[in-house]
Amino acid sequence: MNLKNHKRLKLLSSAVALTLSVSAFNTARADSYEQEMVIVHPFQWTYNSIASECTEYLGPAGFDGVQISQPAEHINRSDVWWAVYQPVNFYNYTTMTGNESELRAMIKVCNEAGVKVFADAVFNQRASGSGTGIGGSSYSDYSYADGFNSGDFHSSCSINSYTDAYQVRYCALSGMPDTATDNDSTQTKIAYYLANLMDMGIYGFRIDAAKHMGYTDIDSILSKTANIAGKRPPAYLEVIGAYGEADDIQPSKYTYIDNAVVTDFDYVSQMTNVFGNGNYGGAFDLYTSIDGASAEVFVNNHDNEAYRCSAGTCSMNTQNNDNYNLAQSWLAVWPVGTVRQVYSGYSFTEHDTGGPLSAARCEGGWLCQHRVPFVLNAPRFARATRGEAVTTKGYDDGILWFNRGAKGFYAMNTTSGSVTRTFSVAMS
């Protein structure tokens, strides 16, 4: 069916975007990184809350995936967000966000809703000191209840310079025991942990602190995981590029890992310039500094949010509404990057503050930016127009707009008032 739609649109306020797509849109969700994927990271949401969200919002909205918190037992603190980044036992799944039965139930519910589950995988470092984890497991430096012992860690040393790739990979991050990810038997232990999560129904992983591991070592771990699980999991790797640091730890070095993409923190700066600073016409010039087929892009993440807000520089942050919401909607629909991650955070004033940990029903500190209507509708548009080229575009009278072929039309009002415009839109 060919339609020529002449639409007179009234877009109200600065926080409005409109999408048009054909009614019989492409319902297939992305199955690999060869396609565009839109996922959401509801930071520190409980498993029960994520399960409900998959059924009520994420599935119907067309989100391809959801990222959950690191699922292994961690140090016994729930008041700080970074506690989950100090794992204690890879085979005890009690965390501040839920227990094993809740984890399994959430994975099942989300998969049934068509939402793939990505787990944050933290294995570069382990909990430091000694004590009892949040799930009851005892631990001490270089000795953990899951069988990791002194032979699975590098010798103790400190990272004093990021111009030295050896230090970055073989020394302790923030004083935590550094896993010997270059050791064959240690790689196998990590692979069994990842494969066990895949057996539960986890689809893929965010690999934390990938910059602190050799790219060949990560590739080997994922290959070993494939040998155990029967398939290689998709992964996106946290690699923060920085000028002046060693060349071998820059994001481009990690793009050759099979079925993996790399976080593009430069895209965050670009988004801040366009939406945080009001340079909206530059939205069409956004690009990934990494090979486009190998990039995960986002407006911010938990690290950016915590550090920037505590420093008082929240220009592009969940703490400041309209510009952030516009940026997240644009992130999801504009065809840059293989994986586009929408972030949903919570209110805080201190860098270390953890999530409320109550049922995340968009109150009590939870902000739920992914539920803002024009953000929530964006994944559906992205899915409907997946693979289509941008054929026309413009920025006129405060309106950002574009077509993706004859499959979809998107418009965003960046002004503080209502704007009425007429567009001639070809749809088929």
CSV table of C-alpha atoms in Angstrom, one decimal:
chain,number,residue,atom,x,y,z
A,1,MET,CA,0.0,0.0,0.0
A,2,ASN,CA,1.4,3.4,-1.0
A,3,LEU,CA,0.3,6.4,1.0
A,4,LYS,CA,1.2,10.1,0.5
A,5,ASN,CA,0.6,11.5,4.0
A,6,HIS,CA,0.2,15.3,4.4
A,7,LYS,CA,0.4,15.8,8.1
A,8,ARG,CA,-0.1,19.1,9.9
A,9,LEU,CA,1.5,18.5,13.2
A,10,LYS,CA,1.2,20.5,16.4
A,11,LEU,CA,4.1,19.6,18.6
A,12,LEU,CA,3.6,20.9,22.2
A,13,SER,CA,6.5,22.1,24.3
A,14,SER,CA,10.2,21.3,24.2
A,15,ALA,CA,9.7,17.7,25.3
A,16,VAL,CA,7.7,16.3,22.4
A,17,ALA,CA,8.6,14.1,19.6
A,18,LEU,CA,6.3,12.4,17.0
A,19,THR,CA,6.8,9.3,15.1
A,20,LEU,CA,4.9,7.9,12.1
A,21,SER,CA,5.5,4.4,10.8
A,22,VAL,CA,3.5,2.0,8.7
A,23,SER,CA,0.9,0.0,10.5
A,24,ALA,CA,2.3,-3.3,9.4
A,25,PHE,CA,5.7,-2.6,10.8
A,26,ASN,CA,8.6,-5.0,11.0
A,27,THR,CA,7.9,-7.0,14.1
A,28,ALA,CA,11.2,-8.9,14.1
A,29,ARG,CA,13.6,-8.0,16.9
A,30,ALA,CA,17.3,-7.9,16.4
A,31,ASP,CA,19.0,-11.3,16.7
A,32,SER,CA,22.6,-10.2,16.2
A,33,TYR,CA,24.9,-7.2,16.2
A,34,GLU,CA,24.5,-7.1,12.4
A,35,GLN,CA,21.2,-5.3,13.1
A,36,GLU,CA,20.4,-2.2,15.1
A,37,MET,CA,19.5,-3.0,18.7
A,38,VAL,CA,17.8,-0.6,21.2
A,39,ILE,CA,18.2,-1.7,24.8
A,40,VAL,CA,17.5,-0.2,28.2
A,41,HIS,CA,19.5,-0.1,31.4
A,42,PRO,CA,17.2,0.4,34.4
A,43,PHE,CA,20.2,0.9,36.8
A,44,GLN,CA,19.9,-1.1,40.1
A,45,TRP,CA,16.2,-2.1,39.5
A,46,THR,CA,15.3,-5.3,41.3
A,47,TYR,CA,14.7,-8.4,39.3
A,48,ASN,CA,11.0,-8.4,40.2
A,49,SER,CA,10.6,-4.8,39.0
A,50,ILE,CA,12.4,-5.6,35.7
A,51,ALA,CA,10.1,-8.6,35.2
A,52,SER,CA,7.0,-6.5,35.5
A,53,GLU,CA,8.6,-3.8,33.3
A,54,CYS,CA,9.3,-6.3,30.5
A,55,THR,CA,5.7,-7.4,30.4
A,56,GLU,CA,4.0,-4.0,30.9
A,57,TYR,CA,6.3,-1.6,29.0
A,58,LEU,CA,9.6,-2.9,27.5
A,59,GLY,CA,8.1,-5.7,25.4
A,60,PRO,CA,5.1,-3.7,24.0
A,61,ALA,CA,7.4,-0.7,23.3
A,62,GLY,CA,9.8,-2.8,21.2
A,63,PHE,CA,12.9,-2.7,23.3
A,64,ASP,CA,15.3,-5.4,22.0
A,65,GLY,CA,16.9,-6.0,25.4
A,66,VAL,CA,17.4,-5.0,29.0
A,67,GLN,CA,20.6,-4.8,31.0
A,68,ILE,CA,20.5,-6.1,34.5
A,69,SER,CA,23.0,-5.5,37.4
A,70,GLN,CA,25.9,-7.8,37.9
A,71,PRO,CA,24.2,-11.1,39.1
A,72,ALA,CA,26.9,-12.7,41.3
A,73,GLU,CA,27.0,-12.3,45.0
A,74,HIS,CA,29.0,-9.2,46.1
A,75,ILE,CA,30.2,-7.5,49.3
A,76,ASN,CA,27.6,-7.1,52.0
A,77,ARG,CA,26.5,-3.5,51.3
A,78,SER,CA,23.4,-2.2,49.6
A,79,ASP,CA,23.7,1.5,50.3
A,80,VAL,CA,26.3,2.2,47.6
A,81,TRP,CA,25.9,1.4,43.9
A,82,TRP,CA,29.5,0.2,43.5
A,83,ALA,CA,29.1,-2.7,45.9
A,84,VAL,CA,27.9,-5.0,43.0
A,85,TYR,CA,31.3,-4.3,41.2
A,86,GLN,CA,33.1,-6.2,44.0
A,87,PRO,CA,31.9,-9.8,43.3
A,88,VAL,CA,32.4,-12.5,46.0
A,89,ASN,CA,31.0,-15.7,44.6
A,90,PHE,CA,30.2,-16.5,40.9
A,91,TYR,CA,27.9,-19.3,41.9
A,92,ASN,CA,25.8,-17.6,44.5
A,93,TYR,CA,23.2,-15.3,42.9
A,94,THR,CA,22.0,-13.4,45.9
A,95,THR,CA,22.6,-9.6,45.3
A,96,MET,CA,21.1,-6.3,46.4
A,97,THR,CA,18.7,-6.6,43.4
A,98,GLY,CA,17.3,-10.1,44.2
A,99,ASN,CA,18.0,-13.8,44.7
A,100,GLU,CA,18.5,-16.7,42.3
A,101,SER,CA,14.8,-17.7,42.0
A,102,GLU,CA,13.9,-14.1,41.3
A,103,LEU,CA,16.7,-13.8,38.7
A,104,ARG,CA,15.5,-17.0,36.9
A,105,ALA,CA,11.9,-15.8,37.0
A,106,MET,CA,12.8,-12.4,35.6
A,107,ILE,CA,14.8,-13.9,32.7
A,108,LYS,CA,11.9,-16.2,31.8
A,109,VAL,CA,9.3,-13.4,31.9
A,110,CYS,CA,11.5,-11.0,29.9
A,111,ASN,CA,12.3,-13.6,27.3
A,112,GLU,CA,8.6,-14.4,26.9
A,113,ALA,CA,8.0,-10.7,26.4
A,114,GLY,CA,10.5,-10.7,23.6
A,115,VAL,CA,13.1,-8.7,25.6
A,116,LYS,CA,16.6,-10.2,25.6
A,117,VAL,CA,18.5,-10.0,28.9
A,118,PHE,CA,22.0,-8.7,29.1
A,119,ALA,CA,23.9,-9.2,32.3
A,120,ASP,CA,26.7,-6.9,33.6
A,121,ALA,CA,29.7,-9.3,33.8
A,122,VAL,CA,32.3,-8.3,36.3
A,123,PHE,CA,35.3,-10.6,36.3
A,124,ASN,CA,38.4,-8.3,35.9
A,125,GLN,CA,38.5,-7.8,39.6
A,126,ARG,CA,37.1,-9.3,42.8
A,127,ALA,CA,36.2,-8.0,46.2
A,128,SER,CA,39.1,-6.7,48.3
A,129,GLY,CA,39.6,-7.4,52.0
A,130,SER,CA,37.8,-10.1,53.8
A,131,GLY,CA,34.4,-10.8,55.2
A,132,THR,CA,31.0,-12.4,54.3
A,133,GLY,CA,29.2,-11.5,51.2
A,134,ILE,CA,25.6,-10.4,50.9
A,135,GLY,CA,24.6,-14.0,50.3
A,136,GLY,CA,26.5,-15.5,53.2
A,137,SER,CA,29.8,-16.6,51.4
A,138,SER,CA,33.1,-16.0,53.1
A,139,TYR,CA,36.0,-14.5,51.2
A,140,SER,CA,39.4,-12.9,51.6
A,141,ASP,CA,41.9,-11.4,49.2
A,142,TYR,CA,42.8,-14.0,46.5
A,143,SER,CA,40.5,-16.7,48.1
A,144,TYR,CA,36.8,-17.1,47.2
A,145,ALA,CA,34.1,-19.6,47.7
A,146,ASP,CA,33.7,-20.3,43.9
A,147,GLY,CA,37.1,-21.8,43.7
A,148,PHE,CA,39.1,-18.8,42.6
A,149,ASN,CA,42.4,-18.8,44.5
A,150,SER,CA,45.8,-17.1,44.4
A,151,GLY,CA,46.7,-18.8,41.2
A,152,ASP,CA,43.9,-17.0,39.4
A,153,PHE,CA,45.2,-13.5,40.2
A,154,HIS,CA,48.1,-11.3,39.2
A,155,SER,CA,50.7,-10.3,41.7
A,156,SER,CA,49.8,-7.2,43.7
A,157,CYS,CA,50.8,-3.9,42.1
A,158,SER,CA,49.2,-0.5,41.6
A,159,ILE,CA,48.1,1.3,38.4
A,160,ASN,CA,50.2,4.5,38.5
A,161,SER,CA,50.1,5.4,34.8
A,162,TYR,CA,47.6,4.8,32.0
A,163,THR,CA,50.4,5.3,29.5
A,164,ASP,CA,51.6,1.9,30.5
A,165,ALA,CA,49.3,-0.8,29.1
A,166,TYR,CA,50.9,-3.5,31.2
A,167,GLN,CA,50.1,-1.7,34.5
A,168,VAL,CA,46.5,-1.2,33.3
A,169,ARG,CA,46.0,-4.9,32.6
A,170,TYR,CA,48.1,-6.6,35.2
A,171,CYS,CA,47.8,-4.4,38.3
A,172,ALA,CA,44.9,-3.8,40.7
A,173,LEU,CA,42.0,-1.5,39.8
A,174,SER,CA,41.2,0.6,42.9
A,175,GLY,CA,43.1,-1.9,45.1
A,176,MET,CA,40.9,-4.9,44.2
A,177,PRO,CA,42.6,-8.3,43.4
A,178,ASP,CA,43.2,-8.4,39.6
A,179,THR,CA,42.0,-11.5,37.9
A,180,ALA,CA,44.6,-13.3,35.7
A,181,THR,CA,42.4,-13.2,32.6
A,182,ASP,CA,45.5,-14.2,30.6
A,183,ASN,CA,45.7,-17.5,32.4
A,184,ASP,CA,44.1,-20.5,30.5
A,185,SER,CA,42.6,-22.2,33.5
A,186,THR,CA,41.3,-18.9,34.9
A,187,GLN,CA,39.7,-18.2,31.5
A,188,THR,CA,37.9,-21.5,31.7
A,189,LYS,CA,36.5,-20.7,35.2
A,190,ILE,CA,35.2,-17.4,34.0
A,191,ALA,CA,33.7,-19.1,30.9
A,192,TYR,CA,31.8,-21.6,33.0
A,193,TYR,CA,30.3,-18.7,35.0
A,194,LEU,CA,29.1,-17.0,31.8
A,195,ALA,CA,27.9,-20.2,30.3
A,196,ASN,CA,25.9,-20.9,33.5
A,197,LEU,CA,24.1,-17.6,33.1
A,198,MET,CA,23.4,-18.3,29.5
A,199,ASP,CA,21.9,-21.6,30.6
A,200,MET,CA,19.5,-19.6,32.7
A,201,GLY,CA,18.5,-17.7,29.6
A,202,ILE,CA,20.9,-14.7,29.7
A,203,TYR,CA,21.4,-13.6,26.0
A,204,GLY,CA,24.6,-11.5,26.3
A,205,PHE,CA,26.9,-9.5,28.5
A,206,ARG,CA,28.2,-6.1,29.2
A,207,ILE,CA,31.8,-6.7,30.1
A,208,ASP,CA,32.9,-4.4,32.8
A,209,ALA,CA,36.4,-2.9,32.9
A,210,ALA,CA,37.3,-4.5,29.6
A,211,LYS,CA,40.0,-1.9,29.1
A,212,HIS,CA,41.8,-3.5,32.1
A,213,MET,CA,42.1,-6.9,30.2
A,214,GLY,CA,43.8,-7.8,27.0
A,215,TYR,CA,41.5,-8.0,24.0
A,216,THR,CA,42.9,-11.4,23.0
A,217,ASP,CA,42.1,-12.6,26.5
A,218,ILE,CA,38.5,-11.4,26.3
A,219,ASP,CA,38.2,-13.1,22.9
A,220,SER,CA,39.5,-16.3,24.4
A,221,ILE,CA,37.1,-16.2,27.3
A,222,LEU,CA,34.1,-15.7,25.0
A,223,SER,CA,35.4,-18.5,22.7
A,224,LYS,CA,35.6,-20.9,25.7
A,225,THR,CA,32.1,-19.8,26.7
A,226,ALA,CA,30.9,-20.8,23.3
A,227,ASN,CA,32.5,-24.2,23.6
A,228,ILE,CA,30.7,-24.8,26.9
A,229,ALA,CA,27.3,-23.1,26.1
A,230,GLY,CA,27.1,-24.1,22.4
A,231,LYS,CA,27.0,-20.5,21.2
A,232,ARG,CA,29.1,-17.4,21.5
A,233,PRO,CA,27.3,-14.7,23.5
A,234,PRO,CA,27.0,-11.2,22.2
A,235,ALA,CA,28.9,-8.7,24.3
A,236,TYR,CA,29.5,-5.0,24.7
A,237,LEU,CA,32.8,-4.0,26.2
A,238,GLU,CA,33.4,-1.1,28.6
A,239,VAL,CA,36.5,0.6,27.1
A,240,ILE,CA,36.9,4.2,28.0
A,241,GLY,CA,39.2,5.9,25.5
A,242,ALA,CA,41.3,8.8,26.6
A,243,TYR,CA,43.8,11.0,24.8
A,244,GLY,CA,47.4,10.4,25.9
A,245,GLU,CA,46.8,6.9,27.3
A,246,ALA,CA,48.5,3.8,25.9
A,247,ASP,CA,47.5,3.0,22.3
A,248,ASP,CA,46.9,-0.7,23.2
A,249,ILE,CA,44.1,0.1,25.6
A,250,GLN,CA,42.2,2.4,23.2
A,251,PRO,CA,38.6,1.4,22.1
A,252,SER,CA,39.7,0.7,18.5
A,253,LYS,CA,41.9,-2.2,19.7
A,254,TYR,CA,38.9,-4.1,21.0
A,255,THR,CA,36.7,-3.9,17.8
A,256,TYR,CA,38.2,-7.1,16.4
A,257,ILE,CA,36.6,-9.4,19.0
A,258,ASP,CA,34.0,-11.6,17.3
A,259,ASN,CA,30.3,-10.7,18.1
A,260,ALA,CA,31.3,-7.9,20.4
A,261,VAL,CA,30.9,-4.1,20.3
A,262,VAL,CA,32.7,-1.4,22.2
A,263,THR,CA,31.3,1.5,24.3
A,264,ASP,CA,31.7,4.9,22.7
A,265,PHE,CA,32.1,7.5,25.4
A,266,ASP,CA,32.9,10.1,22.9
A,267,TYR,CA,29.3,9.9,21.7
A,268,VAL,CA,28.3,11.1,25.2
A,269,SER,CA,30.3,14.3,24.7
A,270,GLN,CA,28.7,14.8,21.3
A,271,MET,CA,25.2,14.3,22.7
A,272,THR,CA,26.0,16.8,25.5
A,273,ASN,CA,27.1,19.4,22.9
A,274,VAL,CA,24.0,18.9,20.8
A,275,PHE,CA,21.2,18.5,23.4
A,276,GLY,CA,22.8,19.8,26.6
A,277,ASN,CA,24.1,23.0,25.0
A,278,GLY,CA,21.1,23.5,22.6
A,279,ASN,CA,23.0,22.9,19.3
A,280,TYR,CA,20.1,20.9,18.0
A,281,GLY,CA,21.0,21.3,14.3
A,282,GLY,CA,24.1,19.2,15.0
A,283,ALA,CA,22.0,16.2,15.7
A,284,PHE,CA,22.4,15.0,12.1
A,285,ASP,CA,26.2,15.2,12.4
A,286,LEU,CA,26.5,12.8,15.3
A,287,TYR,CA,28.9,10.0,14.6
A,288,THR,CA,30.7,7.2,16.4
A,289,SER,CA,34.4,7.5,16.8
A,290,ILE,CA,34.6,3.7,16.7
A,291,ASP,CA,33.9,1.6,13.6
A,292,GLY,CA,30.1,2.1,13.3
A,293,ALA,CA,29.5,-1.7,13.1
A,294,SER,CA,31.4,-2.1,16.4
A,295,ALA,CA,29.9,0.7,18.7
A,296,GLU,CA,27.5,0.8,21.6
A,297,VAL,CA,26.3,4.4,22.0
A,298,PHE,CA,24.4,6.1,24.8
A,299,VAL,CA,23.7,9.5,26.4
A,300,ASN,CA,25.1,8.5,29.8
A,301,ASN,CA,25.6,5.5,32.0
A,302,HIS,CA,25.9,4.8,35.7
A,303,ASP,CA,29.5,6.0,35.9
A,304,ASN,CA,29.0,9.2,34.0
A,305,GLU,CA,25.8,10.0,36.0
A,306,ALA,CA,27.4,9.4,39.4
A,307,TYR,CA,30.6,11.3,38.8
A,308,ARG,CA,29.2,14.2,36.8
A,309,CYS,CA,26.2,14.8,39.1
A,310,SER,CA,28.3,14.6,42.3
A,311,ALA,CA,30.6,17.2,40.6
A,312,GLY,CA,27.7,19.5,39.8
A,313,THR,CA,27.9,19.0,36.0
A,314,CYS,CA,24.6,17.4,35.2
A,315,SER,CA,23.9,19.1,31.9
A,316,MET,CA,23.1,15.7,30.2
A,317,ASN,CA,21.9,13.6,33.1
A,318,THR,CA,18.8,11.9,34.4
A,319,GLN,CA,18.6,14.6,37.1
A,320,ASN,CA,17.6,17.3,34.6
A,321,ASN,CA,14.6,16.1,32.5
A,322,ASP,CA,13.8,17.8,29.1
A,323,ASN,CA,17.2,17.9,27.3
A,324,TYR,CA,18.1,14.5,28.6
A,325,ASN,CA,14.8,13.0,27.5
A,326,LEU,CA,15.1,14.6,24.0
A,327,ALA,CA,18.6,13.2,23.7
A,328,GLN,CA,17.5,9.7,24.7
A,329,SER,CA,14.7,9.7,22.2
A,330,TRP,CA,17.1,10.8,19.4
A,331,LEU,CA,19.6,8.2,20.5
A,332,ALA,CA,17.1,5.4,19.9
A,333,VAL,CA,15.9,6.5,16.5
A,334,TRP,CA,19.0,8.0,14.8
A,335,PRO,CA,20.9,5.3,12.9
A,336,VAL,CA,24.3,5.5,14.6
A,337,GLY,CA,25.9,2.6,16.4
A,338,THR,CA,25.0,-1.1,16.5
A,339,VAL,CA,23.7,-1.0,20.0
A,340,ARG,CA,21.9,2.0,21.5
A,341,GLN,CA,21.4,2.0,25.2
A,342,VAL,CA,18.7,4.1,26.9
A,343,TYR,CA,19.5,4.7,30.6
A,344,SER,CA,17.0,5.0,33.4
A,345,GLY,CA,18.3,6.2,36.8
A,346,TYR,CA,17.3,7.4,40.2
A,347,SER,CA,17.5,10.6,42.2
A,348,PHE,CA,20.7,11.1,44.3
A,349,THR,CA,22.9,13.9,45.6
A,350,GLU,CA,26.1,12.0,46.6
A,351,HIS,CA,28.3,10.0,44.2
A,352,ASP,CA,28.1,6.8,46.1
A,353,THR,CA,24.4,6.7,46.7
A,354,GLY,CA,22.8,3.3,45.7
A,355,GLY,CA,19.3,2.9,44.2
A,356,PRO,CA,16.2,3.0,46.4
A,357,LEU,CA,15.9,-0.9,46.0
A,358,SER,CA,12.1,-0.6,46.5
A,359,ALA,CA,9.7,-1.8,43.8
A,360,ALA,CA,10.6,0.5,40.9
A,361,ARG,CA,7.2,2.0,40.1
A,362,CYS,CA,8.5,5.4,39.2
A,363,GLU,CA,8.2,6.9,42.6
A,364,GLY,CA,10.3,7.0,45.8
A,365,GLY,CA,13.4,8.2,44.0
A,366,TRP,CA,13.0,6.2,40.7
A,367,LEU,CA,13.0,8.5,37.7
A,368,CYS,CA,11.8,6.1,34.9
A,369,GLN,CA,13.0,8.3,32.0
A,370,HIS,CA,12.5,5.3,29.6
A,371,ARG,CA,8.7,5.7,30.2
A,372,VAL,CA,8.5,9.2,29.0
A,373,PRO,CA,6.2,8.7,26.0
A,374,PHE,CA,8.4,9.9,23.2
A,375,VAL,CA,11.3,7.9,24.7
A,376,LEU,CA,9.2,4.8,25.2
A,377,ASN,CA,7.9,5.0,21.6
A,378,ALA,CA,11.3,5.4,20.1
A,379,PRO,CA,12.4,1.7,20.1
A,380,ARG,CA,9.2,0.8,18.2
A,381,PHE,CA,10.1,3.3,15.5
A,382,ALA,CA,13.7,2.1,15.4
A,383,ARG,CA,12.5,-1.5,15.0
A,384,ALA,CA,9.9,-0.5,12.3
A,385,THR,CA,12.6,1.3,10.2
A,386,ARG,CA,15.6,-1.0,10.9
A,387,GLY,CA,17.9,-1.1,7.9
A,388,GLU,CA,16.2,1.8,6.1
A,389,ALA,CA,18.4,4.7,4.9
A,390,VAL,CA,17.6,8.3,6.0
A,391,THR,CA,16.2,9.8,2.8
A,392,THR,CA,15.2,13.3,3.9
A,393,LYS,CA,16.0,15.4,7.0
A,394,GLY,CA,15.8,18.9,8.2
A,395,TYR,CA,16.0,21.3,11.2
A,396,ASP,CA,13.5,24.1,10.7
A,397,ASP,CA,11.8,26.5,13.2
A,398,GLY,CA,13.1,24.4,16.1
A,399,ILE,CA,11.9,21.1,14.6
A,400,LEU,CA,14.3,18.2,14.0
A,401,TRP,CA,12.8,15.8,11.5
A,402,PHE,CA,13.7,13.0,9.1
A,403,ASN,CA,12.4,10.1,7.1
A,404,ARG,CA,13.9,6.6,7.1
A,405,GLY,CA,12.9,5.5,3.6
A,406,ALA,CA,9.2,5.0,3.3
A,407,LYS,CA,8.9,3.2,6.5
A,408,GLY,CA,8.9,5.9,9.1
A,409,PHE,CA,8.9,9.7,9.9
A,410,TYR,CA,10.2,11.3,13.0
A,411,ALA,CA,9.9,14.9,14.3
A,412,MET,CA,11.0,16.5,17.5
A,413,ASN,CA,10.1,20.0,18.8
A,414,THR,CA,13.2,21.4,20.5
A,415,THR,CA,11.6,24.8,21.4
A,416,SER,CA,9.8,25.8,24.7
A,417,GLY,CA,6.5,26.4,22.9
A,418,SER,CA,4.1,24.8,20.5
A,419,VAL,CA,4.9,24.7,16.8
A,420,THR,CA,2.7,23.8,13.9
A,421,ARG,CA,4.2,22.4,10.7
A,422,THR,CA,3.0,20.7,7.6
A,423,PHE,CA,5.0,17.8,6.2
A,424,SER,CA,4.6,15.8,3.1
A,425,VAL,CA,5.5,12.3,4.0
A,426,ALA,CA,5.7,9.4,1.6
A,427,MET,CA,4.9,6.1,3.4
A,428,SER,CA,4.6,2.6,1.9
